mmCIF file of C-alpha atoms in Angstrom:
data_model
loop_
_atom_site.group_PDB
_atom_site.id
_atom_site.type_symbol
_atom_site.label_atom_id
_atom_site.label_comp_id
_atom_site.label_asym_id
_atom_site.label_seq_id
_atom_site.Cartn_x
_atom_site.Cartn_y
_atom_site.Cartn_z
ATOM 1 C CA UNK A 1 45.484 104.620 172.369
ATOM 2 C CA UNK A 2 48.736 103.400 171.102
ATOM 3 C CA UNK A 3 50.933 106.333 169.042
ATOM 4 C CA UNK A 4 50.815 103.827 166.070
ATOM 5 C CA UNK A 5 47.148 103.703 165.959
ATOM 6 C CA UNK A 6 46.734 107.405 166.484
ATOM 7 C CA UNK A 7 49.227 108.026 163.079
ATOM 8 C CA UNK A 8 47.226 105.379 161.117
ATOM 9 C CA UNK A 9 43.752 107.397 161.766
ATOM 10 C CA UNK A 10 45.736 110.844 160.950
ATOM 11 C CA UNK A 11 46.830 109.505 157.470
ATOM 12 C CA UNK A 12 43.122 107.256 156.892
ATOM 13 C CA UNK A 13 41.887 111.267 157.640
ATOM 14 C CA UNK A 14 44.628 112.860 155.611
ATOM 15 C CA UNK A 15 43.977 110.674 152.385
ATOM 16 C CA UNK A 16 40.342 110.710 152.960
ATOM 17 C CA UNK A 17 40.412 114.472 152.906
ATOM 18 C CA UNK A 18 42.536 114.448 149.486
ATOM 19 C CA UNK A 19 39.879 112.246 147.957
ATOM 20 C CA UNK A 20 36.881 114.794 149.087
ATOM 21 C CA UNK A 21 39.543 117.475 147.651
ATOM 22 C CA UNK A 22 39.965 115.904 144.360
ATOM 23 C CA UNK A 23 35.892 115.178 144.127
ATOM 24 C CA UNK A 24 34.688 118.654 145.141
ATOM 25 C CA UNK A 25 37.264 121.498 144.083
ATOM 26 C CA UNK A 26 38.761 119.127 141.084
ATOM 27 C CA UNK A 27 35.477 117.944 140.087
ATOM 28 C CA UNK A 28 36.034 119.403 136.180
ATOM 29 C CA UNK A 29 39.466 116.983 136.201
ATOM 30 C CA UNK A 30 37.631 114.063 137.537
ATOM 31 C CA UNK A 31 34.283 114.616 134.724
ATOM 32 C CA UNK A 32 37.254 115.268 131.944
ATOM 33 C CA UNK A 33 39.268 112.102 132.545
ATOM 34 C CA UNK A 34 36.446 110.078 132.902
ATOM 35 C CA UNK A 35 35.034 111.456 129.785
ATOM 36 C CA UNK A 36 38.322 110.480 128.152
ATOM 37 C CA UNK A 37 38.090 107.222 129.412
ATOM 38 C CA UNK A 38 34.590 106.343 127.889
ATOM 39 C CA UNK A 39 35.500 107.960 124.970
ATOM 40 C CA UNK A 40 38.098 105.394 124.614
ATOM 41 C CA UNK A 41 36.007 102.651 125.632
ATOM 42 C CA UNK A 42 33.209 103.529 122.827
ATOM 43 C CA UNK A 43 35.811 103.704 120.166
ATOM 44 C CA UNK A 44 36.859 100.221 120.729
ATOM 45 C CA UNK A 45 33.751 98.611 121.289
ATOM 46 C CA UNK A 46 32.490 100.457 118.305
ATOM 47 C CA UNK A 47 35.440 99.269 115.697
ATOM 48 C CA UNK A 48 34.954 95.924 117.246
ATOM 49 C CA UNK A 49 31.522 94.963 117.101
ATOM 50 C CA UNK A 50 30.334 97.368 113.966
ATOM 51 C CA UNK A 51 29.445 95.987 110.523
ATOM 52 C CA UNK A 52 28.697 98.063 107.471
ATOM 53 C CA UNK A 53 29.776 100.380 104.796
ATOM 54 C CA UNK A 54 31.195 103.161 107.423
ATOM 55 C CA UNK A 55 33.007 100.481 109.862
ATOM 56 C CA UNK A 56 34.721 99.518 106.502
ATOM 57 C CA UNK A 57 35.599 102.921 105.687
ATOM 58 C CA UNK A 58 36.884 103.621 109.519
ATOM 59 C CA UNK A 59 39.177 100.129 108.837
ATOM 60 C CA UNK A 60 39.970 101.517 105.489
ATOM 61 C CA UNK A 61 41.123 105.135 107.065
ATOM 62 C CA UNK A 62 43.002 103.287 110.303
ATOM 63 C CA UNK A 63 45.017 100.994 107.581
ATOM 64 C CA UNK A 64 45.992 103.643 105.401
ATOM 65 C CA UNK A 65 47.213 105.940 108.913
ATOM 66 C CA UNK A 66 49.016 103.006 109.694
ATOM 67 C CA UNK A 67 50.503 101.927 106.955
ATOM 68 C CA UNK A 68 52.095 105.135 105.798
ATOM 69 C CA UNK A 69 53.445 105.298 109.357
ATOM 70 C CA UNK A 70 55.716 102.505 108.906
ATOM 71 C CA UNK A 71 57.818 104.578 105.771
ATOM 72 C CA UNK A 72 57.698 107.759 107.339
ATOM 73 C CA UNK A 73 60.477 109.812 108.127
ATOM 74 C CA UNK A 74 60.972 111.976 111.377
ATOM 75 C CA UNK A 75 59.229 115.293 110.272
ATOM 76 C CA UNK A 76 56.708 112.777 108.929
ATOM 77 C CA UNK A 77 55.848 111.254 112.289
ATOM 78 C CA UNK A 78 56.162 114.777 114.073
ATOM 79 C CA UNK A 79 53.887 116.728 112.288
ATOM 80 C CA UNK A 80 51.283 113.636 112.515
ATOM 81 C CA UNK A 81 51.444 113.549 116.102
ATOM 82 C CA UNK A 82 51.394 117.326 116.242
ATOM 83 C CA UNK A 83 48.174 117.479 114.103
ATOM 84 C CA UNK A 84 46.617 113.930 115.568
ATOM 85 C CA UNK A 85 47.453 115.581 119.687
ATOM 86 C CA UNK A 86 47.417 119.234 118.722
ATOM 87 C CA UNK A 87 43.718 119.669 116.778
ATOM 88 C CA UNK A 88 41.983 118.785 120.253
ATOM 89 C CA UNK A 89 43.837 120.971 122.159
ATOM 90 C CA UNK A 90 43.467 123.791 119.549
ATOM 91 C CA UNK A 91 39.445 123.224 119.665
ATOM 92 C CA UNK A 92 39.651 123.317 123.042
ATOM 93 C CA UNK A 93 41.559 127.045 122.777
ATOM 94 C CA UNK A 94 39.093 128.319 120.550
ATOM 95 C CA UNK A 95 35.847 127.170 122.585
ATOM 96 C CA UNK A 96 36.911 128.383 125.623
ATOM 97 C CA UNK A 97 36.839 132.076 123.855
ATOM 98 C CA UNK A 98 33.379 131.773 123.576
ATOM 99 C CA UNK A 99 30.882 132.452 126.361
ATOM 100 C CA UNK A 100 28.625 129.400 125.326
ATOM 101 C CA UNK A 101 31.765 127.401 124.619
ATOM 102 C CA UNK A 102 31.872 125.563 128.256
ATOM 103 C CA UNK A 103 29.368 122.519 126.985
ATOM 104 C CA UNK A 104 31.595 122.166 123.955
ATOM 105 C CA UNK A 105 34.632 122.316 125.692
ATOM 106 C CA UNK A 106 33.703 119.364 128.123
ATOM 107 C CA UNK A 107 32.942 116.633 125.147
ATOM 108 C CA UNK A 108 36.417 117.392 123.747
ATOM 109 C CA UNK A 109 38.125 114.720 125.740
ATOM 110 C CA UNK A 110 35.391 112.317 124.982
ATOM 111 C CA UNK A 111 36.142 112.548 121.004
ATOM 112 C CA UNK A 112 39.889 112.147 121.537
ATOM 113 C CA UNK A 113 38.896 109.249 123.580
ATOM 114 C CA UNK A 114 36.839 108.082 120.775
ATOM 115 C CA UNK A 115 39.328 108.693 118.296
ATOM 116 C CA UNK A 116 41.585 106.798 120.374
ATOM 117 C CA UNK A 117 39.850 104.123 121.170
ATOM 118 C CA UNK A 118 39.205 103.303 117.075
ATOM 119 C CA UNK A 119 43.184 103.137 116.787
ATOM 120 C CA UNK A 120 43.709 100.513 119.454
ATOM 121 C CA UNK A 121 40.169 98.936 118.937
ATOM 122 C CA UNK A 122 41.356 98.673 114.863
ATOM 123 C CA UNK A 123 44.998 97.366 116.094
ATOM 124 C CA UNK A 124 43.465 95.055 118.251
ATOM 125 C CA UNK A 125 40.816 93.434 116.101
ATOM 126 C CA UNK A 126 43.211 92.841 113.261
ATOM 127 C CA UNK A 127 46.912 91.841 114.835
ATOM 128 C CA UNK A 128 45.998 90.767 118.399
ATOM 129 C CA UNK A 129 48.492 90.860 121.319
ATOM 130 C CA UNK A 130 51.181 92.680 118.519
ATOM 131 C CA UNK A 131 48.533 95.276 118.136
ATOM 132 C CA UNK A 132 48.428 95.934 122.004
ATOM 133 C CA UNK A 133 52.207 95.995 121.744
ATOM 134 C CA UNK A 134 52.253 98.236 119.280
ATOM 135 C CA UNK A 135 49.708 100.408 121.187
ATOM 136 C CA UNK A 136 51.664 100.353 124.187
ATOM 137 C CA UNK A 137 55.413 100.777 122.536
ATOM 138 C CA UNK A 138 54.471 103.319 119.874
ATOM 139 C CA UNK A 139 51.413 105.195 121.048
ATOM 140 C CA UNK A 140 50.373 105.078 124.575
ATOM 141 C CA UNK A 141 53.117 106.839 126.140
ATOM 142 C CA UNK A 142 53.038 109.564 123.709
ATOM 143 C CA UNK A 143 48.992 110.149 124.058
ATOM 144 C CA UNK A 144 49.299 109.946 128.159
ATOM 145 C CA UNK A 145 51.652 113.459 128.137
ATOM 146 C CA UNK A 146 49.223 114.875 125.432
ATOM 147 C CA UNK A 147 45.898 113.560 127.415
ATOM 148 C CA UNK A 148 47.553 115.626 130.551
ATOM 149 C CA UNK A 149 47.611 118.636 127.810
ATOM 150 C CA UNK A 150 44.538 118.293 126.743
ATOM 151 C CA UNK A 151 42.894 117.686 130.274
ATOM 152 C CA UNK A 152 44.785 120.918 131.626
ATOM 153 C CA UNK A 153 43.659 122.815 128.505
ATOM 154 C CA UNK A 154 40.098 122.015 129.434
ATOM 155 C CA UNK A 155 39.768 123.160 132.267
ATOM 156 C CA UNK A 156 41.428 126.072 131.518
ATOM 157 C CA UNK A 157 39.107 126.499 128.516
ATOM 158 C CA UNK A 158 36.160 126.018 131.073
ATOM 159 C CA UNK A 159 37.062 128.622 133.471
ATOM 160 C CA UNK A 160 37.673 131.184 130.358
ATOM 161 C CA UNK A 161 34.521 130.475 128.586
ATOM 162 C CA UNK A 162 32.316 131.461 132.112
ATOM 163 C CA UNK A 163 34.633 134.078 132.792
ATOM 164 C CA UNK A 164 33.646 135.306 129.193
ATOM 165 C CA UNK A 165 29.816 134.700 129.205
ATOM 166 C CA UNK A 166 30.045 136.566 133.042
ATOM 167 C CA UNK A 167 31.614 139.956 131.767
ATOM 168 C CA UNK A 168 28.990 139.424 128.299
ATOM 169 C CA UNK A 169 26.003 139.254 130.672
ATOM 170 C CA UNK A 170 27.406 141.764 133.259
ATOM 171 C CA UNK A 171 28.918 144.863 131.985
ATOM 172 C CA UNK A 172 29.794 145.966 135.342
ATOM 173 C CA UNK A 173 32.038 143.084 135.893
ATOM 174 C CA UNK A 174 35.660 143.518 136.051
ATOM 175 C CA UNK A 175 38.700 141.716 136.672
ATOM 176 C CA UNK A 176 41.954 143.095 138.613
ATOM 177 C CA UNK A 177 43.648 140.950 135.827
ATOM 178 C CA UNK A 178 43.719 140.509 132.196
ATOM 179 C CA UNK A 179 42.357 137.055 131.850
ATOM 180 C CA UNK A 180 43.117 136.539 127.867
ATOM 181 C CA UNK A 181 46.797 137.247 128.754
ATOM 182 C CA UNK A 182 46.714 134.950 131.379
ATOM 183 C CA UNK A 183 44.900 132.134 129.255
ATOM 184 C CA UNK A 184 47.449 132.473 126.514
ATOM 185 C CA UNK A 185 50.234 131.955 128.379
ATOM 186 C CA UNK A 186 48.893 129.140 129.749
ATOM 187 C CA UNK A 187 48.082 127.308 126.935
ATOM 188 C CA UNK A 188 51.353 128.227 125.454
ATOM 189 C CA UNK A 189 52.850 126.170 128.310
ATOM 190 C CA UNK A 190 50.330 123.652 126.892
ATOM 191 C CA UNK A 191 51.795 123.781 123.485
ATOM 192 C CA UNK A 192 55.072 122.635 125.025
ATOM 193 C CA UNK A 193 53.502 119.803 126.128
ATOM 194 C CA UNK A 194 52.257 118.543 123.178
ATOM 195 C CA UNK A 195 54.873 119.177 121.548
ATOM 196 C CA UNK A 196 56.999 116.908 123.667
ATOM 197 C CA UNK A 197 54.703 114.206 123.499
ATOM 198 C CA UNK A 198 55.371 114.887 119.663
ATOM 199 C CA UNK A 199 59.211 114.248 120.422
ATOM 200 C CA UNK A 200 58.273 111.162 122.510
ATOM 201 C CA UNK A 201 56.507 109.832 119.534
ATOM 202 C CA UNK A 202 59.399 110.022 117.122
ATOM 203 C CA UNK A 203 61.483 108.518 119.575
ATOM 204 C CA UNK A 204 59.900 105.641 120.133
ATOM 205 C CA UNK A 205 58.739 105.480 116.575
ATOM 206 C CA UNK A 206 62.400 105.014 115.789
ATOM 207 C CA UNK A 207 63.016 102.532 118.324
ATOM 208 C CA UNK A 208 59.947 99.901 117.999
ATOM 209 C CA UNK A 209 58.496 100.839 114.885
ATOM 210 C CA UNK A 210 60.837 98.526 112.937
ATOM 211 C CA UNK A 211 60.196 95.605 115.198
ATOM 212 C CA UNK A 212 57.186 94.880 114.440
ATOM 213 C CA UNK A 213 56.490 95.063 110.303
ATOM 214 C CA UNK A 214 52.971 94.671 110.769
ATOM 215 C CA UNK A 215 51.731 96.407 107.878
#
C-alpha cells in the first residue's frame, strides 16, 4: 500500500474520530446549537405564516424595535444589544444555580432562537432581500459572538446545576474545588463576550445602518 493511501486512511480515521468526539463528550454543544437553530427556524416560520391579533402585535413590537433603532445614538444601540444578548445569558446564570435548573437551562437557546428568528422572519416578510441585508450587515455578526456566549454559558450552567442537585441529594459529597468560584469566573469571561458582540453591534450600526433607511 502506497504511503499516499496509507496518510489518506490516517486523516479519514483522524476526522472520523473528531466527529465521534464532538457527538459523544460534546453532546450538550451539539443538543444546544441545534436547539438554537430550530428556535430560529420556528420564529420565522411563525412571523411568516401567522394571522391574528398577537402576529399583529409581534409586527407591531418588531416595527417599533426597529424603528427607534434607526435614531439611536451609540449608548442607545449598546445597552439594546446588551439587554437583547445579555437577558439569555443572565437566565442561563441564574438556572444553573438551581439543582432542578438543568431542563430550564437547555430550552434557553431555543427562545433566543425564537426570538431571533421573529426579527429576521419580520425583516424578511416586510422588506425582502434589504431585510436579509440588513440581517446580515447589522445583526448577524453581532448575535454569532453572543450565540458562542450563550452556548458556552449553557453548558456551563448544565454542569453547575447537577453539580448542585448532587451535593443537595448527597451530603457526603465534596469537591476538592469551590465550584461557585469557578462558575463565576467563567461566566465573567462570558460577560466579555457579550459585551463585545455589544461593541460589534455599534460598529456596524454606524457603518450600514444609514444605508439602508428602511424604516
Amino acid at each position: 500500500m502506497s504511503e499516499r493511501i496509507k496518510l489518506f486512511k490516517r486523516r479519514q480515521n483522524f476526522n472520523t474520530q473528531n466527529i465521534k468526539t464532538l457527538m459523544t463528550e460534546k453532546w450538550q454543544v451539539v443538543l444546544l446549537i441545534s436547539l438554537f437553530w430550530a428556535g430560529l427556524f420556528i420564529g420565522s416560520f411563525y412571523i411568516n405564516n401567522a394571522e391574528g391579533e398577537i402576529a399583529k402585535q409581534v409586527s407591531s413590537i418588531m416595527q417599533d424595535n426597529f424603528s427607534s433603532r434607526e435614531g439611536s445614538n451609540t449608548f442607545a444601540i449598546f445597552s439594546d444589544a446588551l439587554i437583547k444578548y445579555g437577558i439569555f445569558l443572565a437566565l442561563a446564570f441564574f438556572f444553573g444555580l438551581c439543582g432542578l435548573g438543568y431542563p430550564i437551562v437547555v430550552t434557553i437557546p431555543l427562545f433566543c432562537g425564537i426570538a431571533n428568528g421573529l426579527m429576521s422572519g419580520y425583516l424578511y416578510q416586510t422588506f425582502g432581500i434589504t431585510g436579509l441585508f440588513y440581517c446580515l450587515l447589522t445583526m448577524y455578526p453581532s448575535l454569532a459572538i453572543s450565540v458562542v456566549s450563550l452556548i458556552m454559558g449553557a453548558c456551563e450552567s448544565m454542569e453547575m446545576s447537577k453539580t448542585i442537585l448532587a451535593i443537595l441529594t448527597d451530603k457526603h459529597h465534596l469537591s476538592s474545588e469551590n465550584p461557585l468560584k469557578r462558575y463565576a469566573y467563567q461566566y465573567a469571561i462570558l460577560t466579555g463576550i457579550i459585551i463585545l458582540a455589544c461593541i460589534t453591534e455599534i460598529i456596524l450600526c454606524h457603518f450600514f445602518l444609514g444605508k439602508f433607511n428602511i424604516f
